[in-house]
Short mmCIF file of C-alpha atoms and ligand atoms in Angstrom, two decimals:
data_model
loop_
_atom_site.label_atom_id
_atom_site.label_comp_id
_atom_site.label_asym_id
_atom_site.label_seq_id
_atom_site.Cartn_x
_atom_site.Cartn_y
_atom_site.Cartn_z
CA MET F 1 -8.15 -14.47 25.08
CA ASN F 2 -4.39 -14.96 25.21
CA GLN F 3 -3.97 -15.06 21.46
CA VAL F 4 -1.61 -12.43 20.09
CA ILE F 5 -3.65 -9.57 18.62
CA TYR F 6 -2.95 -8.98 14.94
CA LEU F 7 -2.44 -5.25 14.30
CA ASP F 8 -0.17 -5.51 11.28
CA ASN F 9 -2.84 -5.24 8.57
CA GLN F 10 -0.65 -2.98 6.41
CA ALA F 11 1.85 -5.85 6.11
CA THR F 12 -0.76 -8.39 5.08
CA THR F 13 -4.32 -9.42 5.88
CA PRO F 14 -5.92 -12.84 6.38
CA VAL F 15 -8.05 -14.20 3.54
CA ASP F 16 -11.72 -13.48 4.27
CA PRO F 17 -13.69 -16.74 4.68
CA ALA F 18 -16.08 -15.72 1.86
CA VAL F 19 -13.09 -15.15 -0.43
CA LEU F 20 -11.66 -18.58 0.35
CA GLU F 21 -15.09 -20.11 -0.23
CA ALA F 22 -15.23 -18.56 -3.71
CA MET F 23 -11.71 -19.80 -4.55
CA TRP F 24 -12.08 -23.43 -3.43
CA PRO F 25 -13.73 -24.99 -6.53
CA TYR F 26 -11.12 -23.48 -8.83
CA PHE F 27 -8.36 -25.54 -7.18
CA THR F 28 -10.18 -28.82 -7.64
CA GLU F 29 -13.15 -29.59 -9.90
CA LYS F 30 -12.97 -26.33 -11.88
CA PHE F 31 -9.23 -26.54 -12.50
CA GLY F 32 -9.20 -25.68 -16.21
CA ASN F 33 -6.67 -23.48 -17.99
CA ALA F 34 -8.39 -20.20 -18.86
CA ALA F 35 -6.54 -20.23 -22.20
CA SER F 36 -7.98 -23.63 -23.23
CA ARG F 37 -10.52 -22.70 -25.88
CA SER F 38 -11.51 -26.21 -26.93
CA HIS F 39 -13.41 -27.63 -23.94
CA PRO F 40 -15.73 -26.70 -21.07
CA TYR F 41 -12.97 -26.90 -18.45
CA GLY F 42 -11.25 -24.00 -20.15
CA TRP F 43 -14.48 -22.08 -20.79
CA GLU F 44 -15.47 -22.35 -17.14
CA ALA F 45 -12.07 -21.05 -15.98
CA GLU F 46 -12.14 -18.22 -18.51
CA GLU F 47 -15.62 -17.22 -17.43
CA ALA F 48 -14.48 -17.02 -13.79
CA VAL F 49 -11.45 -14.92 -14.76
CA GLU F 50 -13.58 -12.53 -16.80
CA LEU F 51 -16.07 -12.12 -13.94
CA ALA F 52 -13.20 -11.28 -11.57
CA ARG F 53 -11.79 -8.85 -14.16
CA THR F 54 -15.16 -7.11 -14.38
CA ARG F 55 -15.36 -6.87 -10.59
CA VAL F 56 -11.89 -5.36 -10.24
CA ALA F 57 -12.63 -2.91 -13.06
CA ALA F 58 -15.99 -1.90 -11.58
CA ALA F 59 -14.33 -1.11 -8.24
CA LEU F 60 -12.12 1.44 -10.01
CA HIS F 61 -14.72 2.76 -12.50
CA ALA F 62 -12.65 1.20 -15.25
CA ASP F 63 -13.33 -1.23 -18.10
CA GLY F 64 -12.49 -4.94 -17.82
CA ARG F 65 -10.18 -4.66 -20.81
CA GLU F 66 -8.04 -2.27 -18.76
CA ILE F 67 -7.18 -4.83 -16.06
CA VAL F 68 -4.00 -6.93 -16.30
CA PHE F 69 -3.58 -9.66 -13.68
CA THR F 70 -0.11 -9.96 -12.14
CA SER F 71 1.47 -11.72 -9.17
CA GLY F 72 1.01 -8.71 -6.88
CA ALA F 73 1.67 -5.03 -6.49
CA THR F 74 5.43 -5.52 -6.71
CA GLU F 75 5.05 -6.91 -10.21
CA SER F 76 2.38 -4.34 -11.14
CA ASN F 77 4.69 -1.52 -10.09
CA ASN F 78 7.62 -3.02 -11.98
CA LEU F 79 5.47 -3.46 -15.10
CA ALA F 80 4.06 0.06 -14.90
CA ILE F 81 7.37 1.81 -14.33
CA LYS F 82 9.70 -0.23 -16.55
CA GLY F 83 6.94 -0.78 -19.11
CA VAL F 84 6.35 2.96 -19.54
CA ALA F 85 10.07 3.76 -19.44
CA GLU F 86 10.70 1.41 -22.38
CA ALA F 87 7.59 2.28 -24.37
CA TYR F 88 8.09 6.07 -24.10
CA ARG F 89 11.89 6.10 -24.50
CA GLN F 90 11.60 8.12 -27.75
CA LYS F 91 9.59 10.79 -25.97
CA GLY F 92 11.95 11.27 -23.04
CA ASN F 93 13.97 9.73 -20.25
CA HIS F 94 12.78 11.51 -17.12
CA LEU F 95 10.58 10.02 -14.38
CA ILE F 96 9.23 11.61 -11.19
CA THR F 97 8.46 9.78 -7.96
CA VAL F 98 8.51 10.41 -4.20
CA SER F 99 11.09 9.61 -1.53
CA THR F 100 8.50 7.74 0.60
CA GLU F 101 7.40 5.22 -2.04
CA HIS F 102 7.41 1.46 -1.45
CA LYS F 103 10.77 -0.23 -1.99
CA CYS F 104 9.61 -1.90 -5.19
CA VAL F 105 8.93 1.51 -6.77
CA LEU F 106 12.20 3.01 -5.54
CA ASP F 107 14.19 -0.03 -6.66
CA SER F 108 12.53 -0.03 -10.11
CA MET F 109 13.46 3.64 -10.41
CA SER F 110 17.04 3.02 -9.36
CA PHE F 111 17.24 0.16 -11.88
CA LEU F 112 16.17 2.63 -14.59
CA GLU F 113 18.75 5.18 -13.41
CA HIS F 114 21.41 2.54 -14.10
CA GLN F 115 19.91 2.19 -17.61
CA GLY F 116 20.44 5.90 -18.25
CA TYR F 117 17.07 7.34 -17.20
CA ARG F 118 16.86 10.39 -14.92
CA VAL F 119 14.65 10.23 -11.84
CA THR F 120 13.42 13.07 -9.59
CA TYR F 121 12.57 12.02 -6.04
CA LEU F 122 10.16 14.56 -4.59
CA PRO F 123 10.52 15.28 -0.86
CA VAL F 124 7.53 15.26 1.51
CA SER F 125 6.36 17.67 4.21
CA ALA F 126 6.57 16.77 7.90
CA GLY F 127 3.06 15.36 7.42
CA GLY F 128 4.27 13.07 4.62
CA LEU F 129 2.56 14.83 1.71
CA ILE F 130 4.08 16.03 -1.53
CA ASP F 131 3.67 19.63 -2.65
CA PRO F 132 1.79 19.61 -5.99
CA ALA F 133 3.49 22.87 -7.01
CA GLN F 134 6.84 21.17 -6.56
CA LEU F 135 5.63 18.29 -8.72
CA ALA F 136 4.51 20.66 -11.48
CA ALA F 137 7.87 22.47 -11.33
CA ALA F 138 9.77 19.18 -11.70
CA ILE F 139 8.08 18.32 -15.03
CA THR F 140 10.22 18.86 -18.14
CA PRO F 141 9.57 18.09 -21.84
CA GLU F 142 11.51 14.87 -21.18
CA THR F 143 9.17 13.67 -18.43
CA ILE F 144 7.37 10.43 -19.33
CA LEU F 145 6.02 9.17 -15.99
CA ILE F 146 4.82 10.44 -12.63
CA SER F 147 4.55 7.65 -10.05
CA VAL F 148 3.07 8.67 -6.70
CA MET F 149 1.55 6.18 -4.28
CA PHE F 150 -2.11 6.55 -3.26
CA ALA F 151 -1.70 5.58 0.41
CA ASN F 152 1.56 5.01 2.23
CA ASN F 153 2.12 1.55 3.71
CA GLU F 154 3.93 2.83 6.82
CA ILE F 155 2.17 6.05 7.79
CA GLY F 156 -1.10 5.61 5.88
CA VAL F 157 -0.86 9.10 4.41
CA LEU F 158 -3.04 9.79 1.35
CA GLN F 159 -1.31 11.80 -1.36
CA PRO F 160 -3.30 14.48 -3.24
CA VAL F 161 -4.04 12.10 -6.10
CA ALA F 162 -6.75 14.19 -7.83
CA GLU F 163 -4.43 17.17 -8.01
CA ILE F 164 -1.55 15.04 -9.26
CA GLY F 165 -3.89 13.63 -11.92
CA ARG F 166 -4.80 17.15 -13.09
CA ILE F 167 -1.14 18.20 -13.27
CA ALA F 168 -0.17 15.04 -15.15
CA LYS F 169 -3.02 15.55 -17.64
CA ALA F 170 -2.17 19.22 -18.17
CA HIS F 171 1.41 18.27 -19.09
CA GLY F 172 0.53 15.13 -21.06
CA VAL F 173 2.51 12.89 -18.71
CA VAL F 174 1.41 9.35 -17.77
CA PHE F 175 0.36 9.05 -14.10
CA HIS F 176 0.88 5.80 -12.20
CA THR F 177 -0.22 5.23 -8.61
CA ASP F 178 0.64 2.35 -6.30
CA ALA F 179 -2.75 1.81 -4.68
CA ALA F 180 -1.91 -1.44 -2.83
CA GLN F 181 -2.97 0.16 0.46
CA ALA F 182 -5.85 2.19 -0.96
CA VAL F 183 -8.11 -0.12 -2.98
CA GLY F 184 -11.07 -1.12 -0.83
CA LYS F 185 -10.02 1.40 1.84
CA VAL F 186 -10.90 4.68 0.10
CA PRO F 187 -13.19 5.29 -2.89
CA ILE F 188 -11.26 5.25 -6.16
CA ASP F 189 -12.48 6.47 -9.54
CA VAL F 190 -9.70 6.40 -12.12
CA GLN F 191 -11.72 8.70 -14.42
CA ALA F 192 -12.39 11.39 -11.85
CA LEU F 193 -8.84 11.17 -10.48
CA GLY F 194 -7.05 11.18 -13.84
CA ILE F 195 -5.13 7.97 -13.09
CA ASP F 196 -3.54 6.19 -16.06
CA LEU F 197 -1.97 3.19 -14.28
CA LEU F 198 -2.88 1.77 -10.88
CA SER F 199 -1.38 -1.13 -8.93
CA ILE F 200 -3.40 -3.50 -6.72
CA SER F 201 -2.35 -6.26 -4.32
CA GLY F 202 -4.65 -9.11 -3.27
CA HIS F 203 -3.28 -9.79 0.19
CA LYS F 204 -3.68 -6.21 1.44
CA LEU F 205 -7.47 -6.43 1.08
CA TYR F 206 -8.35 -9.86 2.53
CA GLY F 207 -7.56 -11.69 -0.69
CA PRO F 208 -4.80 -14.23 -1.30
CA LYS F 209 -1.07 -13.58 -1.57
CA GLY F 210 0.61 -13.89 -4.96
CA ILE F 211 -2.05 -12.08 -6.96
CA GLY F 212 -2.49 -8.48 -8.00
CA ALA F 213 -3.51 -6.36 -10.93
CA LEU F 214 -2.50 -3.35 -12.95
CA TYR F 215 -5.09 -0.98 -14.35
CA VAL F 216 -3.89 0.28 -17.75
CA ARG F 217 -5.88 3.14 -19.31
CA ARG F 218 -7.14 2.36 -22.83
CA LYS F 219 -8.37 5.78 -23.89
CA ASN F 220 -7.85 9.49 -23.18
CA PRO F 221 -4.98 8.66 -23.47
CA ARG F 222 -4.27 5.06 -24.41
CA VAL F 223 -1.24 4.05 -22.34
CA SER F 224 1.44 1.89 -23.99
CA LEU F 225 3.44 -0.58 -21.96
CA THR F 226 6.36 -2.78 -22.96
CA ALA F 227 5.85 -6.25 -21.50
CA GLN F 228 8.37 -7.36 -18.91
CA ILE F 229 7.46 -11.05 -18.97
CA HIS F 230 7.33 -12.75 -22.37
CA GLY F 231 5.59 -15.96 -23.37
CA GLY F 232 2.16 -17.04 -24.51
CA GLY F 233 0.82 -13.53 -24.93
CA HIS F 234 -1.70 -13.71 -22.09
CA GLU F 235 -3.29 -10.53 -20.75
CA ARG F 236 -3.21 -8.78 -24.15
CA GLY F 237 0.49 -9.47 -24.40
CA MET F 238 1.25 -7.36 -21.35
CA ARG F 239 1.85 -10.27 -18.96
CA SER F 240 2.43 -13.81 -20.18
CA GLY F 241 1.96 -16.85 -17.97
CA THR F 242 -0.94 -19.22 -17.28
CA LEU F 243 -3.53 -17.32 -15.31
CA ALA F 244 -3.76 -18.19 -11.60
CA VAL F 245 -7.51 -18.82 -11.81
CA PRO F 246 -8.22 -19.53 -8.09
CA LEU F 247 -6.19 -16.50 -7.00
CA ILE F 248 -7.85 -14.28 -9.59
CA VAL F 249 -11.28 -15.43 -8.40
CA GLY F 250 -10.15 -14.59 -4.86
CA LEU F 251 -8.93 -11.15 -5.89
CA GLY F 252 -12.18 -10.35 -7.69
CA THR F 253 -14.27 -11.42 -4.70
CA ALA F 254 -12.04 -9.59 -2.22
CA VAL F 255 -12.11 -6.33 -4.18
CA GLU F 256 -15.87 -6.46 -4.66
CA GLN F 257 -16.45 -7.22 -0.97
CA ALA F 258 -14.08 -4.51 0.29
CA VAL F 259 -15.57 -1.83 -1.94
CA ALA F 260 -19.14 -2.83 -1.06
CA ASN F 261 -18.38 -2.55 2.67
CA LEU F 262 -16.15 0.50 2.49
CA SER F 263 -18.65 3.13 3.61
CA ALA F 264 -19.47 1.16 6.78
CA GLU F 265 -15.99 -0.19 7.46
CA ALA F 266 -13.99 3.05 7.16
CA PRO F 267 -15.84 4.87 9.98
CA ARG F 268 -15.58 1.76 12.17
CA LEU F 269 -11.81 1.57 11.64
CA ARG F 270 -11.45 5.31 12.16
CA ALA F 271 -13.28 5.10 15.50
CA LEU F 272 -11.00 2.25 16.62
CA ARG F 273 -7.95 4.19 15.47
CA ASP F 274 -9.04 7.36 17.28
CA ARG F 275 -9.79 5.34 20.40
CA LEU F 276 -6.29 3.80 20.29
CA LEU F 277 -4.67 7.20 19.89
CA GLU F 278 -6.73 8.70 22.70
CA GLN F 279 -5.98 5.79 25.06
CA ILE F 280 -2.25 6.07 24.44
CA THR F 281 -1.75 9.84 24.34
CA GLY F 282 -4.15 10.32 27.27
CA ARG F 283 -1.84 8.25 29.44
CA LEU F 284 1.63 8.89 28.01
CA SER F 285 3.53 12.07 27.19
CA GLY F 286 6.29 12.22 24.57
CA VAL F 287 4.22 10.49 21.87
CA ILE F 288 4.32 11.87 18.33
CA VAL F 289 1.95 10.98 15.49
CA ASN F 290 4.04 10.24 12.40
CA GLY F 291 2.37 11.67 9.30
CA SER F 292 -0.76 13.72 8.78
CA LEU F 293 -3.72 12.47 10.82
CA ASP F 294 -6.26 14.15 8.51
CA GLU F 295 -5.02 12.87 5.15
CA ARG F 296 -4.80 9.26 6.23
CA LEU F 297 -6.22 5.75 5.91
CA ALA F 298 -8.84 5.08 8.58
CA GLY F 299 -7.08 1.98 9.92
CA ASN F 300 -3.55 3.32 10.24
CA LEU F 301 -1.74 4.88 13.15
CA ASN F 302 2.02 5.38 13.39
CA LEU F 303 3.45 6.68 16.65
CA ALA F 304 6.94 7.61 17.84
CA PHE F 305 7.69 7.11 21.53
CA ALA F 306 10.42 9.43 22.82
CA GLY F 307 12.94 7.92 25.19
CA VAL F 308 12.45 4.25 24.44
CA GLU F 309 14.47 1.81 22.38
CA GLY F 310 12.54 0.43 19.40
CA THR F 311 13.64 -3.19 19.60
CA ALA F 312 12.97 -3.34 23.35
CA LEU F 313 9.53 -1.84 22.76
CA LEU F 314 8.58 -4.44 20.12
CA MET F 315 9.97 -7.27 22.28
CA GLY F 316 7.99 -6.04 25.25
CA LEU F 317 4.77 -6.06 23.20
CA ALA F 318 5.39 -9.30 21.32
CA ASP F 319 3.41 -11.59 23.64
CA THR F 320 0.31 -9.40 23.30
CA VAL F 321 0.23 -7.68 19.93
CA ALA F 322 1.77 -8.19 16.47
CA LEU F 323 3.02 -4.86 15.07
CA SER F 324 5.74 -3.42 12.87
CA SER F 325 8.33 -0.92 14.00
CA GLY F 326 10.05 1.97 12.26
CA SER F 327 12.96 -0.21 11.33
CA ALA F 328 13.22 -1.50 7.80
CA CYS F 329 13.75 -5.11 8.74
CA THR F 330 13.59 -6.17 5.09
CA SER F 331 17.32 -5.55 4.89
CA ALA F 332 19.90 -7.47 6.91
CA SER F 333 20.91 -4.24 8.62
CA LEU F 334 18.40 -2.68 10.99
CA ALA F 335 18.18 0.60 9.07
CA PRO F 336 15.63 3.19 10.16
CA SER F 337 12.59 3.44 7.90
CA HIS F 338 13.22 5.66 4.85
CA VAL F 339 9.66 6.95 5.18
CA LEU F 340 10.08 8.16 8.77
CA ARG F 341 13.49 9.63 7.89
CA ALA F 342 11.82 11.54 5.03
CA LEU F 343 9.40 13.09 7.55
CA GLY F 344 12.42 14.50 9.38
CA LEU F 345 12.59 12.01 12.28
CA ASP F 346 16.05 11.21 13.61
CA ASP F 347 17.23 7.58 13.64
CA GLU F 348 16.39 7.14 17.30
CA LEU F 349 12.75 8.27 16.98
CA ALA F 350 12.32 6.33 13.74
CA HIS F 351 13.42 3.15 15.50
CA ALA F 352 11.14 3.97 18.45
CA SER F 353 8.07 4.15 16.18
CA LEU F 354 5.25 1.64 15.91
CA ARG F 355 2.82 1.07 13.06
CA PHE F 356 -0.65 0.05 14.19
CA GLY F 357 -2.55 -1.44 11.25
CA ILE F 358 -6.16 -1.94 12.28
CA GLY F 359 -8.22 -4.23 10.06
CA ARG F 360 -11.51 -5.97 9.38
CA PHE F 361 -11.17 -8.54 12.15
CA ASN F 362 -10.06 -6.19 14.95
CA THR F 363 -12.44 -5.35 17.77
CA GLU F 364 -12.70 -2.72 20.45
CA ALA F 365 -11.36 -5.27 22.95
CA ASP F 366 -8.18 -5.55 20.81
CA ILE F 367 -7.72 -1.78 21.02
CA GLU F 368 -8.22 -1.70 24.79
CA ARG F 369 -5.75 -4.54 25.37
CA THR F 370 -3.20 -3.06 22.98
CA SER F 371 -3.29 0.45 24.42
CA ALA F 372 -3.00 -0.85 27.99
CA LYS F 373 0.00 -2.98 27.04
CA VAL F 374 1.71 -0.16 25.11
CA VAL F 375 1.32 2.22 28.05
CA GLU F 376 2.68 -0.40 30.46
CA VAL F 377 5.71 -1.31 28.34
CA VAL F 378 6.62 2.29 27.46
CA ASN F 379 6.42 3.33 31.11
CA ARG F 380 8.57 0.40 32.16
CA LEU F 381 11.22 1.10 29.52
CA ARG F 382 11.27 4.80 30.31
CA GLU F 383 11.96 4.17 33.98
CA LEU F 384 15.33 2.75 32.98
CA SER F 385 16.02 5.08 30.10
CA PRO F 386 18.70 7.80 30.10
CA ALA F 387 17.23 8.96 26.77
CA TRP F 388 13.87 9.61 28.46
CA GLU F 389 15.63 11.49 31.29
CA ALA F 390 17.34 13.64 28.66
CA HIS F 391 14.01 14.18 26.86
CA LEU F 392 12.36 15.39 30.10
CA ASN F 393 15.29 17.69 30.85
CA ARG F 394 15.11 19.22 27.37
CA GLN F 395 11.37 19.82 27.87
CA ALA F 396 11.97 21.41 31.29
CA VAL F 397 14.55 23.77 29.76
CA ALA F 398 12.29 24.60 26.84
CA SER F 399 9.36 25.50 29.08
CA SER F 400 11.38 27.51 31.65
C1 LIG E 501 2.38 -4.52 -0.01
C2 LIG E 501 2.69 -3.39 -0.89
C3 LIG E 501 3.34 -3.59 -2.11
C4 LIG E 501 3.77 -4.95 -2.58
O1 LIG E 501 2.67 -5.76 -2.87
P1 LIG E 501 2.82 -7.33 -3.12
O2 LIG E 501 1.49 -7.74 -3.64
O3 LIG E 501 3.15 -7.91 -1.78
O4 LIG E 501 3.91 -7.51 -4.10
C5 LIG E 501 3.59 -2.49 -2.89
N1 LIG E 501 3.24 -1.26 -2.49
C6 LIG E 501 2.62 -1.04 -1.33
C7 LIG E 501 2.22 0.35 -0.97
C8 LIG E 501 2.32 -2.08 -0.49
O5 LIG E 501 1.73 -1.85 0.67
#
């Protein structure tokens, strides 16, 4: 009972036992190279890869020939963005994205800016959503790519993907979405949503780390991509390198399992999330929900706690629950999260924010223990906090 509760499922998830079970034989007795055409070891590996490809495609309402396996969503995003930028260079040099994208999208965009491309970074509302009218207004004859994430990894906010798809189609611009947090969490139909490129990550949906995929539309329109990794011409020339057969098998199983369980799992996660929110806000004042609560992944909650110091808050919780804060600890400096800043939070509130990522293996008991601990630690920190004093004084003035 004293194990630390894992509530960081937007950072990564454990491999589901059934996924691991499916992968096992492909490390040992079924170890063949999927590109070996001359013997049964190769045929067996290829068959497993093609089954996984079919499963990933089916989950998106796509065709198997539209799935390219990569090392993860970081690589998929790099391939989609740089691959389109190169392939469509004759058509134009303008790309559109959003200020709250994952670092790997923003850094790919900034790389392209150094190569002479022009990038528009759309702002978001206080709820974290883009304004589709603003997107439409940003499109020029030079625009070759719109890249907008499906679900945000920090605040879980779901962008209006169907509307973005319609706008992209109407202007003949390729539409890429980073769906690392969305696949297996919300229903996705690339046809209905007008998505041309879509990135997937294995370890965000109870599959292994180091595997992902990119959906690449083959018709209406056929999307061209310039390969970013050259070699043996695997994956229709779009991504060379010996296929990671066990990981691909794991990805296929994980995607199929997540999509099959989605309609039961999403309401369960939503109930746990709502319970957590109710338990915390029922017992603490000065708590702000970061990002829209309506347009949001079922398992995500992101809260700002006025009048507490972020690092002290995380440290106080560390023996009970594993969480992420609103600090971008990927960099050496403890910068506030660019996503929370984009919502309009000041540095202090951004640092004093917690991301609760509820997942498949969390229970109601986890939620009860977590909320009790959060309330206890926040109250303790606020007792000593001049910032909380100041917050209360501001409130008293505002209401007088
Ligand atoms: C985790 C994540 C990525 C990176 O995925 P990897 O498979 O770890 O490279 C990209 N985008 C989003 C939204 C993510 O959550």
